[in-house]
Amino acid sequence: MLSAFIACNPGQQGEVDHPKFFDTVIRHTDSLGADPDREKSMRYLDSVYSHFQHAGPGDLYRKYLWKRGYYYDKDYSKSLIYCDSMLYVMKDLADNKKYTKSYVNALLNKGDVLVAQKRLTEAFEYYYKAKQIGETTHDTAFLADYYNQLGMICYRQEKYAEAARYFKSATQLRLVCGLQDFGAFSFIQENLDNTALSYDRAGNYDSADVYFRKALNYIKANEARFQDAANYKRYIIAAKGIIYGNQSFMYLKKGDTASVEPLLLESIRINNQPGFANDDAYYTQLRLANLYINTNRMSEAFRILTSIKSALDTIALPDRELRLRWLKAEQTWFEKTHQPDKAYAFLKEYTYIKDSLDNRNRTMHEADISREFDNVARQQEIISLKNDDRLKTILLVIASLFLASVITIAFLIWRTWLRSKQNLQLVGIQNDRLTNALRNLESRDQENAALLKVIIHDLKNPVGNIGAIAGLLLDGEQFDPVQRKAMYQMIANAGNQAFEIINQLLENKNKGQLAGLKSELTDLPLLLMECIDLLQFKAQQKRQRIKVGRIPAGLAYLDRDKIWQLFTNLIDNAIKFSGEKSVISISATRTDNTFTIMIKDKGIGIPPELKEKIFEMHTSAGRPGTAGEQSFGLGLSISRKIAEMHNGQLWFESIPGKETTFYVALPCEPSKQPAVKGARLNV
């Protein structure tokens, strides 16, 4: 029949998991729990899986989860083995959204078993891992399971008020998850019952009574949905019996003895049946026996104690807590019946077992959840910091290799063109000097770490444009002699500018400072157009258009290289932070003694919170460009310093998300030269 049943499911053979098939298998396995042969359910489950050749990771996970629960109260070591099996199946699937919840649940299950074994430090490590993953998924069902686990720990520690808060939080979170399946139903009713038990143990009997009633009402409102499956129906009846027994204990402590006995008898009647919560029935019988002892119904009490003794003798590994309570009840019965010798014998055995349990539980009671999680969090932070340091080292090596690759490529371009064009010899000399300078910097990277950032930022324009122009020449496109000469001149200018930047920065020994000025009479419009011509190749890569408006004539005594650096920084920023096919407008105005350049882009703009930061050295305001270009947060700081060194100003106006205009005002010589007519560069 088993083989035929599996053969009748060919449609599932190509799937990874087979939830419908194994839903039926697990339900039938649960239904075998009522059989006197307790191992029958285990044999059935193993038989199905041994015949099913296409079990997926989710299918195997369900098998190990069932076995973990089966052994939980019987053999914690075996239960832990199946927790490890769950984690093994899910370890490579943790990042798969389909299996994340199962992986987190496996972590929580292992933590729960470790708590039961009093291995708290290990348990909290698994709880912490589950918490880290669960919080990233924003899964309320996970958080509910997580709070339930914390509630169970607090309950075992006898921190009942704290346990009640965790159980209530778990219930509320699970209730908001939408449609409740049987797993959610059982979770909610158990947490309502656990909340009531916690209040009862804390002496808050009114709140305990409220939550016992809530648990019963919740079962009553939902039990009709789960009457088709025999094992579900049996679970619901057993759950009611457990709640009746717990209620009776509360009424006994409140002094309402009239309500106690009927509830105890009903709880025992339900859970003393095969396949029901027999362990709970034994505890409830002990409560009834103690009730009879306290009300001098000694013969009835003796009958119950004898029945429990017979049951304990048939269990291979009886619950030590149950035996402890039975010994205490026997001692009390013999004291009440005036048999001190026998009472002493039971008291002696009771004391021995109790001392043993107290020693095992001492670590549990002394543990503090918040402190344990803080310890685990600190350990994780230390590991994370070590990993971060390792990652930074790797990134530094990669950056160095990348820089070396850039230098090597530039050198190869120079050597190739040296054979055909003597004009490229200047590029080789400059690159050779650049290589030597950078090699010297690498040997002193500890001392000049900040300086290296400045070099990378300022060299990206000249070195990048050398590569772009050389690439056009290498592509073999036809250029007339005038065009070639202009392009060679651009390469030479960019190389000289790169070399000058390196010299300035190497002369400077303080982070972010600039060397002194080397003033010379400079034609500002001509210098501006050289910068535009050089950067048009970079704009071409983003299909942008540089529109040049009216530029008046202007001569000024200034450091030509530094002003070249200032202009290229601003134009490069406009290209970087503008989208494809956008227009960058460049124009200028002048008064008698001031020459003002305006560079306007239609880019991402500068938000108000960054306006005060963008001119700071090594600012955190640096943002990637529209094509993902890297930003070091250095260019505007250096540009403003250059402007100020020339007794000029640099400022901007911006509309976030729309446009930004940078203004550069520089002192100039009085002149009556006519303005240069505006031009349009289609790039």
PDB file of N, CA and C in Angstrom, residues 523-573:
ATOM      1  N   ASP A 523      45.537  84.068 -19.621  1.00  0.00           N
ATOM      2  CA  ASP A 523      44.295  84.380 -20.340  1.00  0.00           C
ATOM      3  C   ASP A 523      43.202  83.446 -19.805  1.00  0.00           C
ATOM      4  N   LEU A 524      42.293  83.980 -19.004  1.00  0.00           N
ATOM      5  CA  LEU A 524      41.282  83.133 -18.342  1.00  0.00           C
ATOM      6  C   LEU A 524      40.342  82.441 -19.335  1.00  0.00           C
ATOM      7  N   PRO A 525      39.777  83.139 -20.358  1.00  0.00           N
ATOM      8  CA  PRO A 525      38.898  82.420 -21.307  1.00  0.00           C
ATOM      9  C   PRO A 525      39.623  81.282 -22.011  1.00  0.00           C
ATOM     10  N   LEU A 526      40.896  81.532 -22.399  1.00  0.00           N
ATOM     11  CA  LEU A 526      41.646  80.483 -23.087  1.00  0.00           C
ATOM     12  C   LEU A 526      41.861  79.279 -22.173  1.00  0.00           C
ATOM     13  N   LEU A 527      42.204  79.535 -20.922  1.00  0.00           N
ATOM     14  CA  LEU A 527      42.408  78.437 -19.968  1.00  0.00           C
ATOM     15  C   LEU A 527      41.118  77.661 -19.750  1.00  0.00           C
ATOM     16  N   LEU A 528      39.995  78.383 -19.630  1.00  0.00           N
ATOM     17  CA  LEU A 528      38.700  77.725 -19.437  1.00  0.00           C
ATOM     18  C   LEU A 528      38.360  76.829 -20.623  1.00  0.00           C
ATOM     19  N   MET A 529      38.596  77.322 -21.870  1.00  0.00           N
ATOM     20  CA  MET A 529      38.273  76.519 -23.055  1.00  0.00           C
ATOM     21  C   MET A 529      39.180  75.289 -23.143  1.00  0.00           C
ATOM     22  N   GLU A 530      40.436  75.413 -22.715  1.00  0.00           N
ATOM     23  CA  GLU A 530      41.316  74.232 -22.703  1.00  0.00           C
ATOM     24  C   GLU A 530      40.733  73.147 -21.795  1.00  0.00           C
ATOM     25  N   CYS A 531      40.240  73.559 -20.634  1.00  0.00           N
ATOM     26  CA  CYS A 531      39.643  72.581 -19.700  1.00  0.00           C
ATOM     27  C   CYS A 531      38.393  71.938 -20.300  1.00  0.00           C
ATOM     28  N   ILE A 532      37.587  72.761 -20.966  1.00  0.00           N
ATOM     29  CA  ILE A 532      36.356  72.229 -21.594  1.00  0.00           C
ATOM     30  C   ILE A 532      36.722  71.233 -22.682  1.00  0.00           C
ATOM     31  N   ASP A 533      37.712  71.616 -23.545  1.00  0.00           N
ATOM     32  CA  ASP A 533      38.123  70.720 -24.635  1.00  0.00           C
ATOM     33  C   ASP A 533      38.634  69.392 -24.083  1.00  0.00           C
ATOM     34  N   LEU A 534      39.372  69.456 -22.989  1.00  0.00           N
ATOM     35  CA  LEU A 534      39.947  68.233 -22.428  1.00  0.00           C
ATOM     36  C   LEU A 534      38.871  67.310 -21.865  1.00  0.00           C
ATOM     37  N   LEU A 535      37.849  67.896 -21.242  1.00  0.00           N
ATOM     38  CA  LEU A 535      36.823  67.079 -20.564  1.00  0.00           C
ATOM     39  C   LEU A 535      35.653  66.699 -21.472  1.00  0.00           C
ATOM     40  N   GLN A 536      35.640  67.215 -22.708  1.00  0.00           N
ATOM     41  CA  GLN A 536      34.517  66.876 -23.578  1.00  0.00           C
ATOM     42  C   GLN A 536      34.494  65.373 -23.899  1.00  0.00           C
ATOM     43  N   PHE A 537      35.691  64.737 -23.887  1.00  0.00           N
ATOM     44  CA  PHE A 537      35.706  63.300 -24.175  1.00  0.00           C
ATOM     45  C   PHE A 537      35.028  62.514 -23.056  1.00  0.00           C
ATOM     46  N   LYS A 538      35.196  62.975 -21.820  1.00  0.00           N
ATOM     47  CA  LYS A 538      34.517  62.307 -20.693  1.00  0.00           C
ATOM     48  C   LYS A 538      33.011  62.511 -20.778  1.00  0.00           C
ATOM     49  N   ALA A 539      32.593  63.731 -21.156  1.00  0.00           N
ATOM     50  CA  ALA A 539      31.159  63.988 -21.297  1.00  0.00           C
ATOM     51  C   ALA A 539      30.568  63.141 -22.415  1.00  0.00           C
ATOM     52  N   GLN A 540      31.375  62.904 -23.471  1.00  0.00           N
ATOM     53  CA  GLN A 540      30.888  62.124 -24.605  1.00  0.00           C
ATOM     54  C   GLN A 540      30.476  60.715 -24.182  1.00  0.00           C
ATOM     55  N   GLN A 541      31.180  60.178 -23.170  1.00  0.00           N
ATOM     56  CA  GLN A 541      30.849  58.827 -22.695  1.00  0.00           C
ATOM     57  C   GLN A 541      29.444  58.763 -22.102  1.00  0.00           C
ATOM     58  N   LYS A 542      28.928  59.879 -21.601  1.00  0.00           N
ATOM     59  CA  LYS A 542      27.554  59.922 -21.057  1.00  0.00           C
ATOM     60  C   LYS A 542      26.594  60.643 -22.014  1.00  0.00           C
ATOM     61  N   ARG A 543      27.053  60.868 -23.253  1.00  0.00           N
ATOM     62  CA  ARG A 543      26.239  61.515 -24.300  1.00  0.00           C
ATOM     63  C   ARG A 543      25.686  62.859 -23.820  1.00  0.00           C
ATOM     64  N   GLN A 544      26.523  63.604 -23.134  1.00  0.00           N
ATOM     65  CA  GLN A 544      26.125  64.912 -22.626  1.00  0.00           C
ATOM     66  C   GLN A 544      26.565  66.014 -23.603  1.00  0.00           C
ATOM     67  N   ARG A 545      25.948  67.184 -23.463  1.00  0.00           N
ATOM     68  CA  ARG A 545      26.270  68.336 -24.321  1.00  0.00           C
ATOM     69  C   ARG A 545      26.775  69.467 -23.441  1.00  0.00           C
ATOM     70  N   ILE A 546      27.969  69.996 -23.759  1.00  0.00           N
ATOM     71  CA  ILE A 546      28.508  71.146 -23.042  1.00  0.00           C
ATOM     72  C   ILE A 546      28.197  72.402 -23.859  1.00  0.00           C
ATOM     73  N   LYS A 547      27.377  73.258 -23.290  1.00  0.00           N
ATOM     74  CA  LYS A 547      26.956  74.492 -23.961  1.00  0.00           C
ATOM     75  C   LYS A 547      27.747  75.658 -23.376  1.00  0.00           C
ATOM     76  N   VAL A 548      28.529  76.335 -24.234  1.00  0.00           N
ATOM     77  CA  VAL A 548      29.366  77.451 -23.788  1.00  0.00           C
ATOM     78  C   VAL A 548      28.690  78.758 -24.191  1.00  0.00           C
ATOM     79  N   GLY A 549      28.374  79.573 -23.211  1.00  0.00           N
ATOM     80  CA  GLY A 549      27.732  80.859 -23.470  1.00  0.00           C
ATOM     81  C   GLY A 549      28.744  81.978 -23.627  1.00  0.00           C
ATOM     82  N   ARG A 550      28.331  83.162 -23.315  1.00  0.00           N
ATOM     83  CA  ARG A 550      29.179  84.361 -23.476  1.00  0.00           C
ATOM     84  C   ARG A 550      30.318  84.318 -22.460  1.00  0.00           C
ATOM     85  N   ILE A 551      31.529  84.523 -22.951  1.00  0.00           N
ATOM     86  CA  ILE A 551      32.704  84.564 -22.079  1.00  0.00           C
ATOM     87  C   ILE A 551      33.493  85.829 -22.422  1.00  0.00           C
ATOM     88  N   PRO A 552      33.523  86.812 -21.548  1.00  0.00           N
ATOM     89  CA  PRO A 552      34.262  88.049 -21.832  1.00  0.00           C
ATOM     90  C   PRO A 552      35.769  87.807 -21.730  1.00  0.00           C
ATOM     91  N   ALA A 553      36.535  88.717 -22.312  1.00  0.00           N
ATOM     92  CA  ALA A 553      38.000  88.635 -22.214  1.00  0.00           C
ATOM     93  C   ALA A 553      38.430  88.924 -20.784  1.00  0.00           C
ATOM     94  N   GLY A 554      39.559  88.348 -20.390  1.00  0.00           N
ATOM     95  CA  GLY A 554      40.033  88.580 -19.039  1.00  0.00           C
ATOM     96  C   GLY A 554      41.433  88.055 -18.835  1.00  0.00           C
ATOM     97  N   LEU A 555      42.311  88.913 -18.328  1.00  0.00           N
ATOM     98  CA  LEU A 555      43.666  88.514 -17.991  1.00  0.00           C
ATOM     99  C   LEU A 555      43.848  88.635 -16.486  1.00  0.00           C
ATOM    100  N   ALA A 556      44.611  87.703 -15.909  1.00  0.00           N
ATOM    101  CA  ALA A 556      44.801  87.730 -14.457  1.00  0.00           C
ATOM    102  C   ALA A 556      46.156  87.142 -14.112  1.00  0.00           C
ATOM    103  N   TYR A 557      46.781  87.666 -13.022  1.00  0.00           N
ATOM    104  CA  TYR A 557      47.998  87.079 -12.491  1.00  0.00           C
ATOM    105  C   TYR A 557      47.599  85.984 -11.501  1.00  0.00           C
ATOM    106  N   LEU A 558      47.861  84.747 -11.883  1.00  0.00           N
ATOM    107  CA  LEU A 558      47.455  83.624 -11.042  1.00  0.00           C
ATOM    108  C   LEU A 558      48.325  82.410 -11.350  1.00  0.00           C
ATOM    109  N   ASP A 559      48.174  81.407 -10.531  1.00  0.00           N
ATOM    110  CA  ASP A 559      48.869  80.128 -10.735  1.00  0.00           C
ATOM    111  C   ASP A 559      48.059  79.326 -11.745  1.00  0.00           C
ATOM    112  N   ARG A 560      48.563  79.265 -12.970  1.00  0.00           N
ATOM    113  CA  ARG A 560      47.784  78.670 -14.058  1.00  0.00           C
ATOM    114  C   ARG A 560      47.391  77.208 -13.764  1.00  0.00           C
ATOM    115  N   ASP A 561      48.328  76.452 -13.206  1.00  0.00           N
ATOM    116  CA  ASP A 561      48.048  75.033 -12.971  1.00  0.00           C
ATOM    117  C   ASP A 561      46.959  74.837 -11.924  1.00  0.00           C
ATOM    118  N   LYS A 562      47.007  75.682 -10.879  1.00  0.00           N
ATOM    119  CA  LYS A 562      45.989  75.517  -9.834  1.00  0.00           C
ATOM    120  C   LYS A 562      44.605  75.917 -10.326  1.00  0.00           C
ATOM    121  N   ILE A 563      44.543  77.009 -11.129  1.00  0.00           N
ATOM    122  CA  ILE A 563      43.241  77.415 -11.671  1.00  0.00           C
ATOM    123  C   ILE A 563      42.751  76.364 -12.663  1.00  0.00           C
ATOM    124  N   TRP A 564      43.684  75.764 -13.430  1.00  0.00           N
ATOM    125  CA  TRP A 564      43.309  74.647 -14.317  1.00  0.00           C
ATOM    126  C   TRP A 564      42.679  73.512 -13.493  1.00  0.00           C
ATOM    127  N   GLN A 565      43.300  73.230 -12.348  1.00  0.00           N
ATOM    128  CA  GLN A 565      42.776  72.187 -11.442  1.00  0.00           C
ATOM    129  C   GLN A 565      41.385  72.563 -10.927  1.00  0.00           C
ATOM    130  N   LEU A 566      41.201  73.849 -10.582  1.00  0.00           N
ATOM    131  CA  LEU A 566      39.898  74.314 -10.091  1.00  0.00           C
ATOM    132  C   LEU A 566      38.831  74.140 -11.158  1.00  0.00           C
ATOM    133  N   PHE A 567      39.100  74.618 -12.400  1.00  0.00           N
ATOM    134  CA  PHE A 567      38.098  74.534 -13.467  1.00  0.00           C
ATOM    135  C   PHE A 567      37.737  73.074 -13.785  1.00  0.00           C
ATOM    136  N   THR A 568      38.783  72.208 -13.910  1.00  0.00           N
ATOM    137  CA  THR A 568      38.495  70.812 -14.267  1.00  0.00           C
ATOM    138  C   THR A 568      37.717  70.091 -13.158  1.00  0.00           C
ATOM    139  N   ASN A 569      38.011  70.431 -11.904  1.00  0.00           N
ATOM    140  CA  ASN A 569      37.229  69.828 -10.808  1.00  0.00           C
ATOM    141  C   ASN A 569      35.748  70.150 -10.947  1.00  0.00           C
ATOM    142  N   LEU A 570      35.432  71.432 -11.198  1.00  0.00           N
ATOM    143  CA  LEU A 570      34.029  71.854 -11.271  1.00  0.00           C
ATOM    144  C   LEU A 570      33.333  71.278 -12.498  1.00  0.00           C
ATOM    145  N   ILE A 571      34.015  71.283 -13.647  1.00  0.00           N
ATOM    146  CA  ILE A 571      33.395  70.729 -14.858  1.00  0.00           C
ATOM    147  C   ILE A 571      33.219  69.219 -14.707  1.00  0.00           C
ATOM    148  N   ASP A 572      34.244  68.554 -14.132  1.00  0.00           N
ATOM    149  CA  ASP A 572      34.148  67.107 -13.911  1.00  0.00           C
ATOM    150  C   ASP A 572      32.977  66.767 -12.986  1.00  0.00           C
ATOM    151  N   ASN A 573      32.769  67.560 -11.930  1.00  0.00           N
ATOM    152  CA  ASN A 573      31.623  67.332 -11.040  1.00  0.00           C
ATOM    153  C   ASN A 573      30.304  67.480 -11.786  1.00  0.00           C
TER     154      ASN A 573
END
